[in-house]
JSON list of C-alpha atoms in Angstrom, two decimals:
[
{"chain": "A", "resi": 1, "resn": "UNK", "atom": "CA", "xyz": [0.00, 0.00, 0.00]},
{"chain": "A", "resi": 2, "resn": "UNK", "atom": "CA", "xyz": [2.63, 2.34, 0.93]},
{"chain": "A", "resi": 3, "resn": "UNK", "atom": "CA", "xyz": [3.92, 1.89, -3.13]},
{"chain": "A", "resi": 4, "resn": "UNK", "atom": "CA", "xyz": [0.40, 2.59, -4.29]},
{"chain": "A", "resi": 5, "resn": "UNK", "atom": "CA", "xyz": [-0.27, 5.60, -2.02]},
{"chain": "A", "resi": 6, "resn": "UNK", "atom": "CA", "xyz": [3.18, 7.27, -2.73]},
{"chain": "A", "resi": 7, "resn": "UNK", "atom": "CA", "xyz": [2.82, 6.71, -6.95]},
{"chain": "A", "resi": 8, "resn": "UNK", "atom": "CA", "xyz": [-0.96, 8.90, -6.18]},
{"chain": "A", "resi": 9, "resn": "UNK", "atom": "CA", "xyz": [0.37, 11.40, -4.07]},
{"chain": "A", "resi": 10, "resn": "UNK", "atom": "CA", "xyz": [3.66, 11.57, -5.47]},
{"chain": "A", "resi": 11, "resn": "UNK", "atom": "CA", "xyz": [5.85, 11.38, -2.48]},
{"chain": "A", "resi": 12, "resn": "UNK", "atom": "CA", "xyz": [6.32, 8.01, -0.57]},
{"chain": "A", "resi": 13, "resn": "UNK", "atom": "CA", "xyz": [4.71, 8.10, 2.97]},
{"chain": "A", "resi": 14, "resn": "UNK", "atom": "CA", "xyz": [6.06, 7.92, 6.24]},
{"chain": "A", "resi": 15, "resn": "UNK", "atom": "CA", "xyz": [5.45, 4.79, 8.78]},
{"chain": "A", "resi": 16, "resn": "UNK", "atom": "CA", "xyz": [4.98, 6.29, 12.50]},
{"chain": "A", "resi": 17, "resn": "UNK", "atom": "CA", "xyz": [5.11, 3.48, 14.35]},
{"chain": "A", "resi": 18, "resn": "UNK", "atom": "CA", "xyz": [2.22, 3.93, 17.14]},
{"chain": "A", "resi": 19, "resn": "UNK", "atom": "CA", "xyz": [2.58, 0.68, 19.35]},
{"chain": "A", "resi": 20, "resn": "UNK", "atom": "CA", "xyz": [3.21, -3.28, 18.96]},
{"chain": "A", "resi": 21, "resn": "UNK", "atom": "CA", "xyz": [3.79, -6.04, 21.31]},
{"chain": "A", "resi": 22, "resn": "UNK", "atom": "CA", "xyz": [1.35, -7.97, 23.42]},
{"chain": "A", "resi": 23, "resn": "UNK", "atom": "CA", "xyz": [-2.50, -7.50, 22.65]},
{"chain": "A", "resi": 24, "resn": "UNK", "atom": "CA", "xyz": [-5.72, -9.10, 22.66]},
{"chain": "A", "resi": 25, "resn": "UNK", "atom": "CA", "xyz": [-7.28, -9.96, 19.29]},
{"chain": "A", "resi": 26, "resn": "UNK", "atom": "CA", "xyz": [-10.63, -9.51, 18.85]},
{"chain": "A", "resi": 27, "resn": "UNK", "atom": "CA", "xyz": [-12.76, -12.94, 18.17]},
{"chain": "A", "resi": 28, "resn": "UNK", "atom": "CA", "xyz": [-13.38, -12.39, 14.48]},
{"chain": "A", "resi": 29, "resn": "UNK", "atom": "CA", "xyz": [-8.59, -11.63, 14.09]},
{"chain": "A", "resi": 30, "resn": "UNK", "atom": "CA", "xyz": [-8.71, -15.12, 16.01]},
{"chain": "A", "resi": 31, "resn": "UNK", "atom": "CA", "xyz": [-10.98, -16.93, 14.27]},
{"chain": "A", "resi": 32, "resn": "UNK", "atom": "CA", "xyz": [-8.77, -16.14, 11.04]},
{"chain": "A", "resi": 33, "resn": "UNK", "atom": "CA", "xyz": [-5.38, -16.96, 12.48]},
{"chain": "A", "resi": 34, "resn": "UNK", "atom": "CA", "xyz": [-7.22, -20.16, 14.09]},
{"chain": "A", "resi": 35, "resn": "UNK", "atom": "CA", "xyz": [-6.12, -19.16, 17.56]},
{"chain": "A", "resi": 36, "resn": "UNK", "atom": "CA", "xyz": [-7.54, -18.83, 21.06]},
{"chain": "A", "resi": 37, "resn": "UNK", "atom": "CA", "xyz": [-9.16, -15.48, 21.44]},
{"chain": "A", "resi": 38, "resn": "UNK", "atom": "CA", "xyz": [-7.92, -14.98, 24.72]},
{"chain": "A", "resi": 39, "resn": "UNK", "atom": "CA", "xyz": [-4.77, -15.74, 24.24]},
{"chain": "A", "resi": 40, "resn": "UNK", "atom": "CA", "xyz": [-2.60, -12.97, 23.47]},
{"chain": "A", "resi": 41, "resn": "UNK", "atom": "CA", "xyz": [-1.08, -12.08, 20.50]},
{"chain": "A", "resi": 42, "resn": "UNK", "atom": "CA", "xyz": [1.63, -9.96, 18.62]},
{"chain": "A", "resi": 43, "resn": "UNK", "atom": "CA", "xyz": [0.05, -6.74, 17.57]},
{"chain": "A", "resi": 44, "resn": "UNK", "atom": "CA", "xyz": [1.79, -3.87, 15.41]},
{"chain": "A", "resi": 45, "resn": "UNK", "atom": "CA", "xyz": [0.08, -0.74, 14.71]},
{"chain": "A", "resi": 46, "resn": "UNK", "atom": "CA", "xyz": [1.08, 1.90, 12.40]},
{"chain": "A", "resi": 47, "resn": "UNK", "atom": "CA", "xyz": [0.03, 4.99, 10.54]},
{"chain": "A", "resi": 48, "resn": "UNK", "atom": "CA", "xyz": [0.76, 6.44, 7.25]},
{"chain": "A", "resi": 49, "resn": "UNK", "atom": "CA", "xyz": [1.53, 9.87, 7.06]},
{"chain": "A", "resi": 50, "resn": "UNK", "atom": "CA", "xyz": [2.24, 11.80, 3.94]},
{"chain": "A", "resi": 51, "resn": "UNK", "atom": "CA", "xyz": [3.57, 15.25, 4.13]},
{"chain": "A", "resi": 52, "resn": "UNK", "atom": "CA", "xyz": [2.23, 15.06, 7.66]},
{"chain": "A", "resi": 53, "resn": "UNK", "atom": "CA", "xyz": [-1.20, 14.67, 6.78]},
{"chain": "A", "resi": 54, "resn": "UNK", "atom": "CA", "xyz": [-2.89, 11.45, 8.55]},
{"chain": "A", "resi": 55, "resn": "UNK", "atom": "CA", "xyz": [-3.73, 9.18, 5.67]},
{"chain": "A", "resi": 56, "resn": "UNK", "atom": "CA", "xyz": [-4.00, 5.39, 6.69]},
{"chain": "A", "resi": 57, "resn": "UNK", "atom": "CA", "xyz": [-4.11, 3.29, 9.67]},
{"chain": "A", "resi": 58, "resn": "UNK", "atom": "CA", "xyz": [-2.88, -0.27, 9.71]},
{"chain": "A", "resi": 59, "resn": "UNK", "atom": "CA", "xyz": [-2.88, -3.37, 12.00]},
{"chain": "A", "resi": 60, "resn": "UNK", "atom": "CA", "xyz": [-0.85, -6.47, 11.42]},
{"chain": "A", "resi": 61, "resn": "UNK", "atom": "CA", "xyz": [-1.54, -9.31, 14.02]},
{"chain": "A", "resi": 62, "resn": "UNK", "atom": "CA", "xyz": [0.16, -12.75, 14.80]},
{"chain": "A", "resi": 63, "resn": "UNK", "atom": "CA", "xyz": [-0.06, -15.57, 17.01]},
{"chain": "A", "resi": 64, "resn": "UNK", "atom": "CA", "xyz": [2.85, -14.37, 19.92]},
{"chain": "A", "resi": 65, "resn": "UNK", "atom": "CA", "xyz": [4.85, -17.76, 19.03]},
{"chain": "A", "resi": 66, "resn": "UNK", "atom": "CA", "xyz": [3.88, -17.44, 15.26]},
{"chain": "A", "resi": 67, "resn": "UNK", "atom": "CA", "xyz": [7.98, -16.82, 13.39]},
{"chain": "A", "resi": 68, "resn": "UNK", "atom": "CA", "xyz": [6.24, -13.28, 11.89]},
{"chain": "A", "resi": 69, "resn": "UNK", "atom": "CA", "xyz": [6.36, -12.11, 15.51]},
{"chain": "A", "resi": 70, "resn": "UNK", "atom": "CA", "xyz": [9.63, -11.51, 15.13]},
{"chain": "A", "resi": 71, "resn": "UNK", "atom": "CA", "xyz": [9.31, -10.28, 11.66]},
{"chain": "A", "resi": 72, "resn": "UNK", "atom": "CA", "xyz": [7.18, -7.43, 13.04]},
{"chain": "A", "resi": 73, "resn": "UNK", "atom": "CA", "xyz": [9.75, -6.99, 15.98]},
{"chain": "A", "resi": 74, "resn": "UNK", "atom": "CA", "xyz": [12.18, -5.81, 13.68]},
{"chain": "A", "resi": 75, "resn": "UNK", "atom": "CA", "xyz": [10.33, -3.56, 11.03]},
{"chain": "A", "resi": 76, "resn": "UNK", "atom": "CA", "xyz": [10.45, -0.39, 13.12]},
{"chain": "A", "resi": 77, "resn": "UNK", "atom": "CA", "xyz": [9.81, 2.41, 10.54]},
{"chain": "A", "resi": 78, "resn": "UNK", "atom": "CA", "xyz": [10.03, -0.06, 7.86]},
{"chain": "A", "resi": 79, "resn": "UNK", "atom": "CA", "xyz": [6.36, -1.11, 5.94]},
{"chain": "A", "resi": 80, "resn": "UNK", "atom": "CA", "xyz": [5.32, -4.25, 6.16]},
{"chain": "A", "resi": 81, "resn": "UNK", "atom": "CA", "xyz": [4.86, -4.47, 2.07]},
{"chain": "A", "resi": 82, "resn": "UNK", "atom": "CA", "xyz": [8.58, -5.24, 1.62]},
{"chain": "A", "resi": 83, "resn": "UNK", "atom": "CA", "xyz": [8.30, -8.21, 3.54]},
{"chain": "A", "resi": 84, "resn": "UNK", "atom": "CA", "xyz": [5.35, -9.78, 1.72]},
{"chain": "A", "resi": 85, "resn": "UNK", "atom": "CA", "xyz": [6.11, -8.54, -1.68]},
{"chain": "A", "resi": 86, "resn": "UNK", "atom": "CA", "xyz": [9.59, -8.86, -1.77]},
{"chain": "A", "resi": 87, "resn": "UNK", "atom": "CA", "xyz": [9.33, -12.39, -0.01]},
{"chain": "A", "resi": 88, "resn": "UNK", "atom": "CA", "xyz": [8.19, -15.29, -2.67]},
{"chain": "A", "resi": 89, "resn": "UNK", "atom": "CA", "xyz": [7.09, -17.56, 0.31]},
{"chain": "A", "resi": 90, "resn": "UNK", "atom": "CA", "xyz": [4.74, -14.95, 1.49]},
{"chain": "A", "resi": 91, "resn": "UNK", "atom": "CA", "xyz": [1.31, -15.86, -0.56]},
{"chain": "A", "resi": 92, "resn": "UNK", "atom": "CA", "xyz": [-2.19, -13.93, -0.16]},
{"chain": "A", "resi": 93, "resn": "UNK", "atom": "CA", "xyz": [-4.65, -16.31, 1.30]},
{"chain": "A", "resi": 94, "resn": "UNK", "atom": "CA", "xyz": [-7.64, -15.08, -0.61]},
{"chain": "A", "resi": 95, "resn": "UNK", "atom": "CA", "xyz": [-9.04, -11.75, -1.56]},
{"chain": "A", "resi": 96, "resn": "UNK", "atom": "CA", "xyz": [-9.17, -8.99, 0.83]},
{"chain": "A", "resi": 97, "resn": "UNK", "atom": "CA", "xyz": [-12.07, -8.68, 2.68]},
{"chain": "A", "resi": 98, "resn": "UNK", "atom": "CA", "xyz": [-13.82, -5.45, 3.32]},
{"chain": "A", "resi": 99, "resn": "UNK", "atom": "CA", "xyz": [-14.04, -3.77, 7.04]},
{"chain": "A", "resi": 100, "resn": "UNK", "atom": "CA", "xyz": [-15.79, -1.00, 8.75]},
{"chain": "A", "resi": 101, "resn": "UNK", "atom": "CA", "xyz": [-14.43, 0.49, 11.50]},
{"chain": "A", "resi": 102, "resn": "UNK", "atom": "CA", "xyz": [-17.47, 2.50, 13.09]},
{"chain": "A", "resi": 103, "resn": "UNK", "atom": "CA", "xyz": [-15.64, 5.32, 14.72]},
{"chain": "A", "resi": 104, "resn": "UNK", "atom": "CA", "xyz": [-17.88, 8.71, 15.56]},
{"chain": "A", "resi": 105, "resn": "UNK", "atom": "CA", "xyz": [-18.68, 10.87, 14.06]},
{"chain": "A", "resi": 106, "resn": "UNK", "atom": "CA", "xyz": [-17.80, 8.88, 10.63]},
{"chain": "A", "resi": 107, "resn": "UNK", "atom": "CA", "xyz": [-16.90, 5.58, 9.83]},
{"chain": "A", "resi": 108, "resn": "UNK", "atom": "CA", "xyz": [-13.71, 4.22, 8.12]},
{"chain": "A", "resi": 109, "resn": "UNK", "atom": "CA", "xyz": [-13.67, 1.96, 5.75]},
{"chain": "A", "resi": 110, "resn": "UNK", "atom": "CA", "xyz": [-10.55, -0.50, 5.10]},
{"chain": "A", "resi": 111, "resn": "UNK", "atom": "CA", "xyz": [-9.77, -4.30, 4.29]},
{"chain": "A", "resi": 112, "resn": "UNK", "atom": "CA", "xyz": [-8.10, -7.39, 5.96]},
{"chain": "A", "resi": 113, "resn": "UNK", "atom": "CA", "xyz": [-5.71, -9.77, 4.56]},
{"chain": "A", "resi": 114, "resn": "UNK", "atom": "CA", "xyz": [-4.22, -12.77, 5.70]},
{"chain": "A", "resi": 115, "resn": "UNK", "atom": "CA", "xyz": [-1.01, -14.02, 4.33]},
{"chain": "A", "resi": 116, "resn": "UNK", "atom": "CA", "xyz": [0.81, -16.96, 5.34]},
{"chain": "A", "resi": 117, "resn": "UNK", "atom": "CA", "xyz": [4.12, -17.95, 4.83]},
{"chain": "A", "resi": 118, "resn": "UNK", "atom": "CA", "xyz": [5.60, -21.13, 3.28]},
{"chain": "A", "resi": 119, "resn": "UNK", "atom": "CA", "xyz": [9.13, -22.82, 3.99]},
{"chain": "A", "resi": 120, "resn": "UNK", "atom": "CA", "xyz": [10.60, -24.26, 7.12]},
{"chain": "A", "resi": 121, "resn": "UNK", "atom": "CA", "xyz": [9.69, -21.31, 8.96]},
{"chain": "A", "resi": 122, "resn": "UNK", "atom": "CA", "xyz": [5.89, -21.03, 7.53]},
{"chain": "A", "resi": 123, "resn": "UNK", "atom": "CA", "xyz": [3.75, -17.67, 9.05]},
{"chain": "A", "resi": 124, "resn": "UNK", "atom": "CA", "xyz": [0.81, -15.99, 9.14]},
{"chain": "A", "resi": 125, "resn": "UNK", "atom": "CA", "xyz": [-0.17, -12.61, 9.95]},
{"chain": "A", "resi": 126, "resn": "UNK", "atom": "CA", "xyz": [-3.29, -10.88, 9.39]},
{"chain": "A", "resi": 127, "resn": "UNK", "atom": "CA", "xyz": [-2.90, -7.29, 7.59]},
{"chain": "A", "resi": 128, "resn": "UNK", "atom": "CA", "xyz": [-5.78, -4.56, 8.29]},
{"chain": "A", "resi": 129, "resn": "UNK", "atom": "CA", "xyz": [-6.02, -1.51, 6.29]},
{"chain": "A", "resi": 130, "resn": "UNK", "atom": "CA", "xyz": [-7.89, 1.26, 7.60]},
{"chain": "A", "resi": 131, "resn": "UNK", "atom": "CA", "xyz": [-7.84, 4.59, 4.60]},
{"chain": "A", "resi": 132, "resn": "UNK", "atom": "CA", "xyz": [-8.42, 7.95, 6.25]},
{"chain": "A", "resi": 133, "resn": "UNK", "atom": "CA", "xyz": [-10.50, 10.82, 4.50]},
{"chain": "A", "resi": 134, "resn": "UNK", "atom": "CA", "xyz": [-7.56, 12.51, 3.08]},
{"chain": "A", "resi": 135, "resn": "UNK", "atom": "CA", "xyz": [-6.47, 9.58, 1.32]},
{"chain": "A", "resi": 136, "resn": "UNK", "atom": "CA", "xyz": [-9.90, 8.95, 0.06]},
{"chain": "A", "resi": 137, "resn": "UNK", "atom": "CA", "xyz": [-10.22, 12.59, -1.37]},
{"chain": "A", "resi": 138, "resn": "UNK", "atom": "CA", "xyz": [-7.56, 12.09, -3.89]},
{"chain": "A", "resi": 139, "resn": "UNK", "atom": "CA", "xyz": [-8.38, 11.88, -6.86]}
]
């Protein structure tokens, strides 16, 4: 996304790095990474900034002992795209699926995505998008 967003706006954004570590999923992120909902997971958020204008939210989340834990560890200010795009073992598991995040006054609309990883090490790690009204005004 951070690709896409940077070739419509015409400078690359910036990941701010909001929080990650230990979290609680909600039951529909555990029902798609097949774990225990109350079981805690690895959680990184971030936002997308472009010329310091808010433009996109994201969550990735993983099982805490899933190897993409410490994928996510390590990313810091880096996006998540060159991971899974840059990675041949990393394969979309499906289409993404629409979301609505219901926050007042408006609500944001975004996707999920869960990719898994093949190999000895396989992964999985569920990808939320969440785009922000300045990203949607562009034309």
């Amino acid at each position: 996304m951070t690709r896409e967003i940077g070739s419509v706006v015409g400078v690359p954004p910036e990941v701010v790095l909001l929080s990650e570590g230990s979290d609680r999923l909600s039951r529909w992120e555990a029902e798609w990474l097949r774990v225990p909902a109350r079981r805690p997971a690895y959680v990184r958020e971030i936002a997308l900034t472009v010329q310091d204008e808010l433009t996109m939210l994201a969550r990735s989340v993983t099982a805490f002992n899933d190897p993409m834990a410490n994928v996510l560890r390590r990313l810091q200010q880096t996006p998540l795209a060159e991971v899974l795009f840059q990675d041949s073992r990393w394969l979309r598991q499906g289409k993404p699926v629409p979301l609505l995040w219901r926050a007042r006054p408006v609500a944001i609309y975004g996707r999920a995505c869960l990719w898994q990883r093949r190999g000895r090490h396989p992964g999985r790690v569920l990808v939320e998008e969440y785009f922000l009204a300045p990203l949607l005004a562009r034309p």
